[in-house]
Amino acid sequence: MPKSTTQLTLGVGLIVLSQSALAGGFQACPTQAFIIQTPSSTTKTYGVDLATGSYNILSPDMGRTAAYNGVGFSYHDNYIYGWDYQSSTLGKVGDDYQIMPLSISKDSDAASAGNFFVGDVSVLENAWYGYRKNKGLFKIALDDSNNYSMNIVPGSKSKATYNITDFAFHPTDSYMYALTNGSVGRLIRIDPQTGTATTLADVLTSSGSNFVFGAQFFDPDGNLYVSNNSDGNIYRVNVNDANPSGELFAYGPSSSSNDGARCALAEVPVGENVDFGDAPDSYGTLMDSNGARHSIVAGFHLGSLVDNEADAYASPLSDDSSDGSNDDDGISMPTGFELGETAIILVDVTGSDGYLNAWFDWNINGEFEASEQAIFAEAVDNGSNTIYVEVPTWALTGDTWARFRLSTQQDIAPTGGVSDGEVEDYQISLTETGVTVNYYPSSSTYTSIAYEDLYPDQGDFDMNDVVVQLQFAEYIKDNQVRRITIKAQLAAMGAAYHNGFGLQLPGVARSKVKESLVTLYVDDVKQSGNPLEEGQTNAVMIFTQDLSDHVTLEQGCQYLRTEVGCDTAYRTTWEMQVPFNTPISTSAMPSFPYDPFIFATPNTDHGNIAKYYTDGKNPGRKWEVHLKNMAPTDTFEPAYIGARDDAADASLGRYFQTESGMAWALEVPVDWQHPIEEQRLDNAYTDFVDFAADSSGQTKPNWYLNPNNQLVFGNQ
């Protein structure tokens, strides 16, 4: 490869240059990205296919023994420009990949700035810009090859505080963009006229070593690609998005010295030899979804076949079905997948040794989540390999998908480009046998929980402020509970105050719950958000922050189903599904009905007495009412214990009862006829007094079957 011959005479701010020849420019707007590194004091050029991260050496020696950095591709003349550390000046590179230092004059700020490792060529003007922290933003116009002048952008020195190792010009809006280095990759926009940097968003967070984004470049759609020096990972951020975020896009070459250049007006093509998966596109399959894709390398793949695609054929339009050639032939699953059991995976590898990663959509939500990776960089050899996968007990039953990725790259994601290997997607079925369901009170009935919400005063004791009906189901195998389902429906609400509704699992640590899979449905509509409450020792699930949001009253009615003529057939329903990370012994589960409770809706008034114990503030989650002798949650205000009518004693495990044994919440294991408004429970059910006074619960346990029909709802 020919090299330029140069003779340098250094003066104050001036380099005088003579050269024998200059190579021609690159083809117009090449699609590849150029990565320039300087390992062992030899500057090299790599060509990178951004779609897969595959790369090849374009030049093993660019004719310099020091770094070439701050590089950018000029759309105006098809040359690469960057800072030549060996000559401390701007260097120009043509299609022979040899660095030719240019003669430039410098103003005083430029002369004192030293070398540059941040730079790019503008798309809208023929000029190179370079940046140094605490030195400023500098510009070299490239129109006149006989008069290169380097000058500081006025006012930029005081603004040069951002920590970056490269930036790139947007293809259309004239600004430069960059991701900052450190534990957080922060997207900034830089005005080349002033050097002012505007923070747009935090788009990446490192879970390990700090980011150092030495190479950054654009495509014409406003996607910024950044290469992390330490591992070569290429991330993509669309800076045009209102709320930009970063995603791992491909895996490229890593280096401690790393810079990149690319024509920002060139599309990112897929390439000629690329293999895609074929699961539905929700899993990340098509190129537009950053689908899983591998450069095809002869003699290294799963099974005996691998085919090349310009883009994925996502199910149900799989190319395996359309072309009659099924290249998904590297994985066999002879045992099937039963919840809680071990599945055997047979992996057939052709060619060299590599690593297998695999994901299973255990919760059947159409995505491969991080928690669903089942095979982690498992070393596999040429030929047959056997791998065991534990099917989690919290998985759902039904048809779902699995993705297997073979590569020499160890740690990869379920999406994005890889430079070798193959991806194979399979539809599988998850089954469950030997599981029994323990219902309470039965599979067709509900138990009623009634509350008085004037705690710690006994109040009017009509026990109809909130009446909720509940049904529980525990899914059990080998005397271990895998998951529970709680159904609830609002039976009555005679409260003027706003109350929320939740349920605690006493003795079941919050960490026991598979948090990401807790689901809540309201009137059969799945809710967003996480019902599992944070900051609790026990598992605490919130059904609603305000029951009033679920009440529609008839005209003239103040309360729901506690006044004559205020009945309704409609009842809001909830269903919550709570899977456990690992099964819980039936002996360790709390007794039914667990611990349902009400609490004061945050930021609403709950009376002066309630506020007295929370420094005059609305109590919110600090105020709760539980069933008799059930301990409150961690958010409860202890000052309420033993206050006013409450005779609780935490040391004795006695909670939420008066001296006479009256409680603020009670369970009635039937579809209960609750008292009408302002009628005391002990008047409507005279047997209740004797029942409450007996702590053993043996006296008149069926008190709820003998009402005064004139005082209970529905019989007036």
XYZ file of C-alpha atoms in Angstrom:
716
model
C 0.000 0.000 0.000
C 1.712 3.302 -1.044
C 2.532 5.866 1.581
C 2.783 9.644 1.241
C 6.236 11.159 1.582
C 6.292 14.324 3.627
C 8.808 16.863 4.868
C 7.725 18.949 7.888
C 9.113 22.299 9.016
C 7.571 23.468 12.282
C 7.062 27.153 12.985
C 4.848 29.147 15.331
C 1.323 27.910 14.568
C 2.369 26.799 11.065
C 3.245 23.499 9.403
C 4.801 23.712 5.934
C 4.115 20.541 3.950
C 5.262 19.050 0.712
C 3.897 15.731 -0.604
C 4.411 13.473 -3.555
C 0.817 12.485 -4.115
C -2.632 12.359 -2.566
C -4.861 9.290 -2.856
C -8.325 9.627 -4.325
C -11.461 10.050 -2.225
C -13.725 7.209 -1.174
C -16.744 6.146 -3.148
C -19.580 8.607 -2.734
C -21.056 8.322 0.756
C -19.954 4.763 1.702
C -22.351 2.775 3.866
C -19.740 1.224 6.130
C -18.515 2.866 9.301
C -14.796 3.441 9.729
C -13.249 2.602 13.089
C -9.672 3.791 13.629
C -7.565 2.350 16.425
C -3.909 2.513 17.411
C -2.854 -0.749 19.019
C 0.915 -1.174 19.614
C 1.650 2.281 18.145
C 0.334 1.324 14.717
C -2.740 3.136 13.443
C -5.239 0.782 11.766
C -8.551 1.186 9.964
C -11.489 -1.206 10.339
C -14.625 -1.310 8.227
C -17.674 -2.052 10.380
C -21.046 -3.348 9.228
C -23.267 -1.569 11.717
C -26.151 -3.960 11.085
C -24.300 -6.928 12.589
C -21.134 -5.479 14.122
C -18.972 -7.612 11.844
C -15.771 -5.928 10.785
C -12.656 -6.354 8.681
C -9.276 -4.654 8.553
C -9.181 -2.102 5.753
C -5.647 -0.953 6.500
C -3.228 -2.633 8.929
C -0.981 0.430 8.866
C -2.022 4.020 8.125
C 1.570 5.188 8.042
C 1.691 6.727 11.498
C 3.045 5.578 14.863
C 0.703 7.723 16.949
C -3.038 8.100 17.259
C -5.343 9.403 14.573
C -8.404 10.720 16.373
C -11.341 13.126 16.193
C -12.125 11.739 12.742
C -15.057 12.547 10.486
C -16.127 11.729 6.953
C -16.589 14.704 4.635
C -19.663 14.429 2.451
C -18.264 17.379 0.484
C -15.151 15.681 -0.940
C -15.371 12.038 0.289
C -12.220 12.168 2.417
C -11.747 11.391 6.083
C -10.338 14.166 8.257
C -8.999 13.747 11.771
C -6.332 14.849 14.182
C -2.869 13.432 13.495
C -1.126 13.110 16.857
C 2.262 12.444 15.273
C 2.291 15.810 13.533
C -0.103 17.705 15.873
C -2.218 18.823 12.953
C -5.254 17.852 10.930
C -4.727 14.799 8.725
C -6.509 13.819 5.532
C -7.183 10.226 4.442
C -8.217 8.943 1.027
C -8.983 5.500 -0.321
C -5.400 4.296 0.289
C -6.026 4.752 4.055
C -2.804 6.705 4.512
C -2.752 9.814 6.727
C -1.529 12.973 5.047
C -0.852 15.807 7.533
C -2.103 19.214 6.408
C -0.504 22.604 6.735
C -2.665 24.733 8.996
C -2.307 28.047 10.775
C -3.622 28.298 14.332
C -4.840 31.142 16.468
C -3.363 31.422 19.959
C -6.119 29.330 21.587
C -5.663 26.563 19.025
C -1.879 26.627 19.384
C -2.179 26.071 23.135
C -4.948 23.449 22.929
C -2.665 20.526 22.061
C -4.007 17.382 20.381
C -7.677 16.564 19.786
C -9.524 13.293 20.243
C -13.028 14.735 19.661
C -13.955 15.861 16.167
C -16.180 15.514 13.107
C -16.876 17.083 9.723
C -20.088 19.053 9.307
C -22.670 17.814 6.827
C -24.016 21.264 5.967
C -20.699 23.125 5.722
C -17.276 21.939 4.588
C -15.511 22.286 7.928
C -13.915 20.096 10.604
C -14.731 20.836 14.234
C -12.660 19.693 17.192
C -13.276 19.892 20.914
C -11.153 19.725 24.050
C -12.560 19.944 27.534
C -11.640 23.230 29.227
C -10.016 24.427 25.962
C -13.005 25.089 23.724
C -14.573 24.219 20.364
C -12.402 24.826 17.282
C -13.102 25.042 13.572
C -11.052 24.414 10.420
C -12.681 25.388 7.112
C -11.814 22.834 4.396
C -12.860 24.686 1.226
C -9.448 26.177 0.414
C -6.726 23.517 0.435
C -4.102 26.289 0.247
C -5.307 28.081 3.344
C -6.311 25.907 6.290
C -6.913 28.026 9.372
C -7.822 26.765 12.863
C -9.733 29.147 15.120
C -11.623 28.868 18.366
C -15.404 29.284 18.219
C -15.892 32.587 20.077
C -17.146 32.135 23.633
C -16.806 28.336 23.593
C -13.925 28.022 26.078
C -16.058 28.751 29.142
C -18.663 26.260 27.920
C -16.210 23.410 27.309
C -17.138 21.447 30.429
C -18.766 18.302 29.032
C -16.919 14.976 29.231
C -16.985 13.341 25.789
C -14.549 11.417 23.599
C -16.320 11.989 20.275
C -19.278 13.777 18.710
C -21.107 13.547 15.380
C -22.931 15.977 13.139
C -26.627 15.333 12.607
C -27.426 14.755 8.886
C -29.903 17.644 8.640
C -30.213 19.948 11.657
C -26.596 21.327 11.729
C -26.054 20.427 15.421
C -23.502 18.036 16.863
C -24.636 15.294 19.231
C -22.716 13.177 21.684
C -23.096 10.687 24.501
C -21.105 11.612 27.564
C -18.749 9.161 29.265
C -19.164 7.705 32.746
C -21.661 5.420 34.451
C -24.523 7.210 32.644
C -24.553 7.938 28.921
C -26.142 11.371 28.666
C -27.278 12.631 25.258
C -26.211 16.226 24.620
C -26.713 18.577 21.665
C -23.931 21.033 20.825
C -24.365 24.259 18.859
C -21.324 24.590 16.553
C -21.793 28.370 16.406
C -21.371 28.889 20.156
C -20.177 25.628 21.702
C -23.240 25.568 23.976
C -24.225 22.048 25.073
C -27.834 21.173 25.937
C -28.631 17.998 27.878
C -31.501 16.073 26.251
C -31.798 12.825 28.221
C -29.993 10.077 30.110
C -30.187 7.257 27.571
C -27.851 4.504 28.860
C -26.807 3.269 32.295
C -23.800 1.038 32.841
C -24.066 -1.982 35.127
C -20.278 -2.452 35.115
C -17.353 -0.267 34.103
C -17.908 3.291 32.929
C -18.777 4.036 29.332
C -16.151 5.554 27.048
C -17.780 6.287 23.687
C -14.771 6.810 21.430
C -16.620 6.466 18.125
C -19.934 8.158 17.339
C -21.721 8.579 14.002
C -25.164 9.089 12.399
C -27.416 7.571 9.771
C -29.858 9.682 7.700
C -32.812 8.835 9.999
C -31.260 10.615 12.968
C -29.968 7.473 14.657
C -26.770 8.107 16.585
C -24.509 5.047 16.821
C -21.886 4.980 19.562
C -19.150 2.397 20.141
C -18.024 1.700 23.704
C -14.235 1.381 23.808
C -13.998 -1.276 26.516
C -16.164 -3.960 24.890
C -16.917 -2.755 21.351
C -20.671 -2.752 21.979
C -22.501 -0.496 19.555
C -25.555 1.324 20.903
C -28.203 3.217 18.945
C -30.133 6.331 19.993
C -32.676 8.135 17.820
C -32.049 11.769 18.718
C -35.222 12.844 16.898
C -37.436 11.070 19.436
C -39.249 13.216 21.980
C -37.979 10.892 24.721
C -34.795 9.348 23.325
C -33.413 6.131 24.796
C -30.516 3.860 23.953
C -30.510 0.219 22.871
C -27.747 -2.303 22.325
C -27.575 -2.558 18.536
C -24.551 -4.715 17.652
C -21.145 -5.908 18.824
C -18.024 -4.403 17.249
C -14.259 -4.234 17.860
C -13.038 -2.997 21.251
C -9.964 -0.916 21.974
C -8.594 1.556 24.487
C -7.995 3.886 21.535
C -11.077 4.137 19.384
C -12.539 6.670 16.967
C -15.047 6.499 14.166
C -16.183 8.193 10.997
C -19.136 7.639 8.702
C -21.104 9.388 6.003
C -24.198 10.548 7.892
C -26.295 10.487 4.720
C -25.800 6.761 4.035
C -28.379 4.161 5.011
C -27.396 1.242 7.248
C -27.838 -1.782 4.968
C -28.361 -5.309 6.241
C -25.677 -6.890 4.046
C -25.630 -9.953 1.826
C -25.046 -12.821 4.275
C -27.188 -12.303 7.370
C -29.377 -14.744 9.295
C -32.480 -13.554 11.160
C -34.879 -15.222 13.596
C -38.534 -15.830 12.768
C -40.492 -15.401 16.001
C -43.285 -12.795 15.971
C -41.869 -9.297 15.725
C -42.863 -8.397 19.303
C -39.797 -10.430 20.308
C -37.454 -8.207 18.277
C -37.217 -9.996 14.936
C -37.421 -7.554 12.016
C -34.544 -5.184 11.267
C -36.771 -2.203 12.114
C -37.170 -3.733 15.597
C -33.406 -4.243 16.000
C -34.089 -7.921 15.432
C -31.683 -10.702 16.349
C -29.314 -11.165 13.380
C -25.976 -12.829 12.680
C -23.428 -12.453 9.914
C -23.160 -15.851 8.270
C -19.677 -17.284 8.621
C -19.104 -20.459 6.619
C -18.751 -23.541 8.787
C -20.100 -22.080 12.041
C -23.813 -22.409 12.768
C -26.511 -24.450 14.489
C -27.464 -27.729 12.824
C -26.665 -28.382 9.196
C -28.473 -25.466 7.521
C -28.388 -21.689 7.748
C -30.002 -19.314 5.274
C -29.400 -15.750 4.331
C -32.157 -13.066 4.416
C -32.382 -9.396 3.555
C -34.729 -9.075 6.547
C -36.569 -11.388 8.898
C -39.724 -13.251 7.949
C -41.519 -13.005 11.273
C -44.112 -15.620 12.206
C -46.628 -16.391 10.828
C -44.760 -15.456 7.610
C -41.682 -17.487 8.500
C -39.372 -18.175 5.559
C -39.140 -21.755 6.844
C -42.793 -22.123 5.906
C -42.743 -20.057 2.734
C -39.670 -21.500 1.062
C -40.008 -25.083 2.268
C -36.491 -25.113 3.707
C -36.329 -25.224 7.483
C -32.902 -24.030 8.651
C -34.015 -24.173 12.316
C -32.473 -27.605 12.733
C -29.900 -27.138 15.480
C -32.067 -27.498 18.599
C -34.013 -30.529 19.796
C -36.244 -30.574 22.887
C -37.158 -34.208 23.638
C -38.706 -33.725 27.092
C -41.040 -30.797 26.520
C -41.469 -28.056 29.099
C -43.414 -28.722 32.290
C -43.576 -26.100 35.025
C -41.212 -26.850 37.883
C -39.423 -29.628 35.997
C -36.079 -29.950 34.174
C -36.119 -29.826 30.364
C -33.373 -31.322 28.205
C -32.049 -29.258 25.278
C -29.977 -31.022 22.591
C -27.760 -28.571 20.691
C -26.118 -29.536 17.407
C -23.205 -27.251 16.493
C -21.448 -27.260 13.151
C -17.893 -25.933 13.028
C -15.821 -24.329 15.755
C -16.604 -24.050 19.450
C -18.776 -21.176 20.608
C -21.297 -20.004 23.178
C -25.040 -20.515 23.360
C -27.469 -18.030 24.891
C -31.217 -18.674 25.047
C -34.396 -16.958 26.207
C -37.849 -18.401 26.915
C -40.989 -16.289 27.090
C -42.124 -17.921 30.322
C -44.879 -15.383 31.024
C -46.200 -15.502 27.431
C -46.295 -11.718 27.033
C -44.644 -11.580 23.610
C -41.247 -10.375 24.845
C -37.922 -11.875 25.859
C -37.138 -10.189 29.174
C -33.810 -10.205 30.995
C -35.257 -12.421 33.739
C -36.267 -14.975 31.096
C -32.765 -15.819 29.931
C -32.372 -19.535 30.690
C -29.007 -20.340 29.050
C -26.130 -17.972 29.801
C -23.095 -18.118 27.505
C -22.971 -21.909 27.715
C -19.800 -23.221 26.043
C -20.705 -25.633 23.235
C -18.477 -27.763 21.040
C -18.627 -28.942 17.476
C -21.158 -31.763 17.403
C -23.871 -32.688 19.897
C -24.239 -30.896 23.239
C -26.734 -31.477 26.065
C -27.985 -28.585 28.217
C -30.496 -28.705 31.072
C -33.042 -25.937 31.651
C -35.123 -25.508 34.799
C -38.657 -24.483 33.891
C -39.778 -22.000 36.570
C -42.873 -22.750 38.611
C -44.065 -19.180 38.040
C -44.288 -19.625 34.266
C -47.681 -19.590 32.571
C -49.100 -22.529 30.659
C -49.739 -22.309 26.933
C -47.908 -21.785 23.641
C -44.928 -19.450 23.640
C -41.525 -18.884 21.975
C -37.857 -19.575 22.675
C -34.791 -17.993 21.019
C -31.351 -19.640 20.768
C -28.261 -17.698 19.651
C -24.891 -19.269 18.845
C -21.849 -17.008 18.585
C -18.218 -16.658 19.553
C -19.441 -13.590 21.461
C -20.213 -14.696 25.017
C -22.609 -12.131 26.435
C -25.293 -11.070 23.996
C -28.875 -9.859 24.223
C -31.990 -11.416 22.634
C -31.909 -8.693 19.966
C -29.213 -6.862 17.992
C -26.504 -7.815 15.546
C -23.684 -10.319 16.026
C -20.757 -10.927 13.685
C -21.020 -14.727 13.458
C -23.115 -17.787 14.357
C -26.850 -18.217 13.954
C -30.189 -17.437 15.614
C -32.983 -20.032 15.750
C -36.479 -19.378 17.121
C -38.866 -22.132 18.201
C -42.501 -22.207 19.250
C -42.919 -24.359 22.367
C -45.717 -25.342 24.759
C -45.563 -24.913 28.528
C -47.597 -27.458 30.468
C -48.410 -28.205 34.082
C -49.537 -31.491 35.646
C -50.143 -32.702 39.176
C -51.242 -29.291 40.455
C -54.263 -29.061 42.732
C -56.189 -25.905 43.523
C -57.210 -25.069 47.077
C -60.127 -22.598 47.031
C -61.438 -20.469 49.869
C -64.249 -20.398 50.756
C -64.992 -22.464 47.603
C -64.617 -22.267 43.838
C -68.082 -20.687 43.520
C -68.559 -18.603 46.685
C -67.058 -15.529 48.310
C -66.279 -14.513 51.876
C -67.219 -11.003 53.048
C -64.852 -8.590 54.831
C -66.558 -5.616 56.499
C -64.837 -2.487 57.838
C -65.554 0.483 60.101
C -63.376 3.414 59.018
C -63.495 5.722 62.080
C -60.578 3.934 63.785
C -59.304 4.479 66.501
C -62.830 5.558 67.487
C -65.466 2.873 67.373
C -67.830 5.261 65.615
C -71.351 4.256 64.651
C -70.230 0.629 64.302
C -72.521 -0.102 61.381
C -69.659 -2.061 59.747
C -70.656 -1.064 56.256
C -68.121 1.671 55.473
C -66.425 -0.844 53.198
C -67.665 -4.348 52.441
C -65.502 -6.386 50.068
C -66.120 -9.958 48.984
C -63.089 -12.180 48.386
C -62.284 -15.555 46.880
C -58.842 -17.188 47.077
C -57.124 -19.955 45.128
C -53.775 -21.573 45.958
C -52.060 -23.665 43.266
C -50.263 -26.514 44.994
C -47.920 -29.302 43.931
C -45.970 -31.552 46.314
C -47.359 -29.588 49.292
C -45.901 -26.352 47.984
C -47.832 -23.283 46.837
C -46.612 -22.050 43.459
C -48.919 -19.071 43.070
C -52.140 -17.606 44.355
C -55.094 -15.844 42.786
C -57.294 -13.371 44.672
C -60.657 -12.285 43.315
C -62.449 -9.340 44.907
C -65.685 -7.480 44.357
C -67.035 -4.377 46.038
C -70.274 -5.232 47.872
C -71.002 -1.955 49.689
C -69.456 1.355 50.636
C -71.146 3.489 53.276
C -68.100 5.703 53.924
C -67.776 9.439 53.496
C -63.996 9.133 53.689
C -61.853 7.827 50.856
C -60.317 4.404 51.481
C -57.935 2.224 49.531
C -57.861 -1.553 49.652
C -54.903 -3.923 49.948
C -53.884 -7.362 51.122
C -50.878 -8.482 53.168
C -49.384 -11.980 53.243
C -48.199 -12.289 56.859
C -44.895 -14.147 57.114
C -44.318 -14.188 53.337
C -41.359 -11.973 52.503
C -41.809 -9.494 49.693
C -38.777 -11.042 47.959
C -40.667 -14.347 47.687
C -43.024 -12.841 45.120
C -42.102 -12.864 41.435
C -42.615 -9.130 41.217
C -42.451 -8.714 37.440
C -45.317 -11.181 36.966
C -47.807 -9.895 39.527
C -50.826 -8.928 37.445
C -53.986 -7.045 38.323
C -57.225 -6.933 36.345
C -60.061 -4.503 37.072
C -63.320 -5.532 35.445
C -61.280 -7.943 33.288
C -58.973 -5.163 32.026
C -55.280 -5.669 32.766
C -53.779 -2.750 34.666
C -50.383 -1.170 34.160
C -48.107 -0.551 37.098
C -46.922 -2.829 39.871
C -49.452 -3.821 42.582
C -46.663 -5.127 44.864
C -45.971 -2.308 47.299
C -42.382 -1.186 47.825
C -40.737 -0.733 51.224
C -42.557 -3.612 52.924
C -41.080 -6.597 54.769
C -44.057 -8.819 53.978
C -45.628 -9.062 50.554
C -48.288 -6.323 50.372
C -50.460 -5.927 47.280
C -52.587 -2.859 46.562
C -55.836 -3.384 44.666
C -56.782 0.285 44.545
C -55.685 3.522 46.143
C -59.281 4.755 46.268
C -62.400 2.584 46.255
C -64.464 5.683 45.465
C -63.015 5.614 41.951
C -64.974 2.410 41.356
C -68.392 3.523 42.606
C -71.234 4.865 40.480
C -74.218 5.970 42.583
C -77.866 6.116 41.625
C -79.421 9.577 41.596
C -80.287 10.674 45.133
C -77.954 8.113 46.762
C -75.068 9.106 48.995
C -73.665 5.626 49.551
C -73.462 2.308 47.707
C -75.852 -0.433 48.895
C -76.261 0.853 52.450
C -79.378 3.011 51.889
C -82.872 1.930 50.870
C -83.248 2.151 47.098
C -79.506 2.390 46.482
C -78.941 -1.143 45.258
C -77.164 -2.014 42.020
C -76.474 -5.280 40.282
C -73.106 -4.008 39.059
C -70.072 -4.611 41.289
C -66.526 -3.645 40.409
C -64.336 -6.742 40.313
C -60.620 -7.240 40.765
C -58.464 -10.262 40.069
C -54.831 -10.434 41.141
C -52.411 -13.193 40.201
C -49.369 -13.532 42.464
C -46.662 -16.052 41.469
C -43.786 -16.920 43.802
C -40.116 -17.017 42.812
C -39.857 -20.414 44.457
C -42.767 -22.440 45.849
C -43.771 -21.882 49.493
C -44.582 -24.796 51.768
C -48.264 -25.023 52.574
C -47.315 -24.972 56.264
C -45.577 -21.611 55.794
C -48.518 -19.928 54.073
C -50.791 -17.721 56.197
C -54.315 -18.911 56.894
C -57.212 -17.726 54.765
C -58.311 -14.999 54.272
C -54.692 -13.842 54.679
C -54.800 -10.174 55.758
C -57.066 -7.867 53.707
C -57.085 -4.264 54.949
C -58.248 -0.755 54.138
C -56.127 2.389 54.335
C -56.665 6.111 54.019
C -56.390 7.245 50.420
C -53.241 9.406 50.212
C -53.793 13.173 50.129
C -57.399 12.944 51.317
C -58.973 13.961 54.619
C -59.726 11.180 57.104
C -60.963 13.250 60.042
C -59.276 15.164 62.839
C -58.788 12.119 65.069
C -56.833 10.290 62.372
C -54.740 13.408 61.680
C -54.001 13.897 65.389
C -51.595 10.944 65.350
C -49.820 12.041 62.146
C -48.865 15.580 63.227
C -52.042 17.125 61.813
C -51.411 15.822 58.315
C -53.642 13.633 56.204
C -52.584 10.132 57.243
C -52.534 8.337 53.886
C -50.799 4.976 54.175
C -50.021 5.542 57.857
C -53.661 4.756 58.729
C -54.892 1.189 58.268
C -57.637 -1.113 59.525
C -56.996 -4.867 59.631
C -58.876 -7.865 60.851
C -58.801 -8.494 64.584
C -55.310 -9.442 65.838
C -53.661 -9.012 62.435
C -50.503 -6.885 62.646
C -50.440 -3.804 60.398
C -47.962 -3.276 57.568
C -44.640 -1.455 57.854
C -46.204 1.854 56.780
C -48.636 1.968 59.738
C -48.191 4.707 62.354
C -47.506 2.967 65.736
C -49.015 5.914 67.631
C -52.463 4.569 66.738
C -51.877 1.366 68.745
C -53.818 1.613 71.993
C -55.195 5.059 71.156
C -58.747 6.101 72.166
C -61.114 3.087 71.766
C -58.337 0.801 70.590
C -57.176 -1.704 73.238
C -54.363 -3.160 71.128
C -51.140 -4.401 72.708
C -48.408 -5.220 70.204
C -46.417 -7.186 72.802
C -49.364 -9.595 73.126
C -50.072 -9.721 69.391
C -53.410 -8.005 70.006
C -54.510 -5.507 67.356
C -57.598 -3.633 66.156
C -60.054 -4.470 68.937
C -61.741 -2.714 71.842
C -61.724 -3.826 75.498
C -64.940 -5.744 74.863
C -63.472 -7.513 71.855
C -65.284 -5.446 69.233
C -63.202 -5.112 66.047
C -62.957 -2.558 63.236
C -62.909 -5.315 60.645
C -64.504 -8.741 60.543
C -64.884 -11.667 58.201
C -68.263 -13.198 57.434
C -67.800 -16.340 55.312
C -70.967 -15.819 53.242
C -72.522 -13.261 50.909
C -73.441 -11.209 53.955
C -76.453 -8.966 54.624
C -74.678 -5.997 56.210
C -76.439 -3.400 58.421
C -78.086 -0.442 56.757
C -76.678 3.037 57.264
C -76.296 4.165 60.933
C -77.514 0.840 62.376
C -75.014 -0.737 64.740
C -73.827 -4.238 63.996
C -74.689 -5.457 67.504
C -78.294 -4.238 67.010
C -78.660 -5.801 63.590
C -77.081 -9.065 64.829
C -77.685 -9.383 68.559
C -75.704 -12.639 68.794
C -72.582 -10.771 67.753
C -71.984 -9.352 71.248
C -71.535 -12.812 72.736
C -69.378 -13.917 69.802
C -67.062 -10.916 70.088
C -66.630 -11.281 73.851
C -65.308 -14.831 73.482
C -61.720 -14.693 72.212
C -61.908 -18.390 71.292
C -64.689 -17.719 68.779
C -66.657 -20.709 70.031
C -69.661 -18.773 71.341
C -72.370 -18.289 68.727
C -69.988 -18.672 65.757
C -72.934 -18.478 63.329
C -74.093 -15.096 64.611
C -74.266 -13.756 61.039
C -77.134 -16.136 60.185
C -79.620 -14.464 62.574
C -80.203 -10.859 61.509
C -82.852 -8.385 62.516
C -84.319 -8.224 59.036
C -85.465 -4.630 59.450
C -81.908 -3.446 60.092
C -79.944 -5.159 57.329
C -79.662 -4.108 53.717
C -82.116 -5.536 51.215
C -84.905 -6.594 53.611
C -86.576 -3.292 54.392
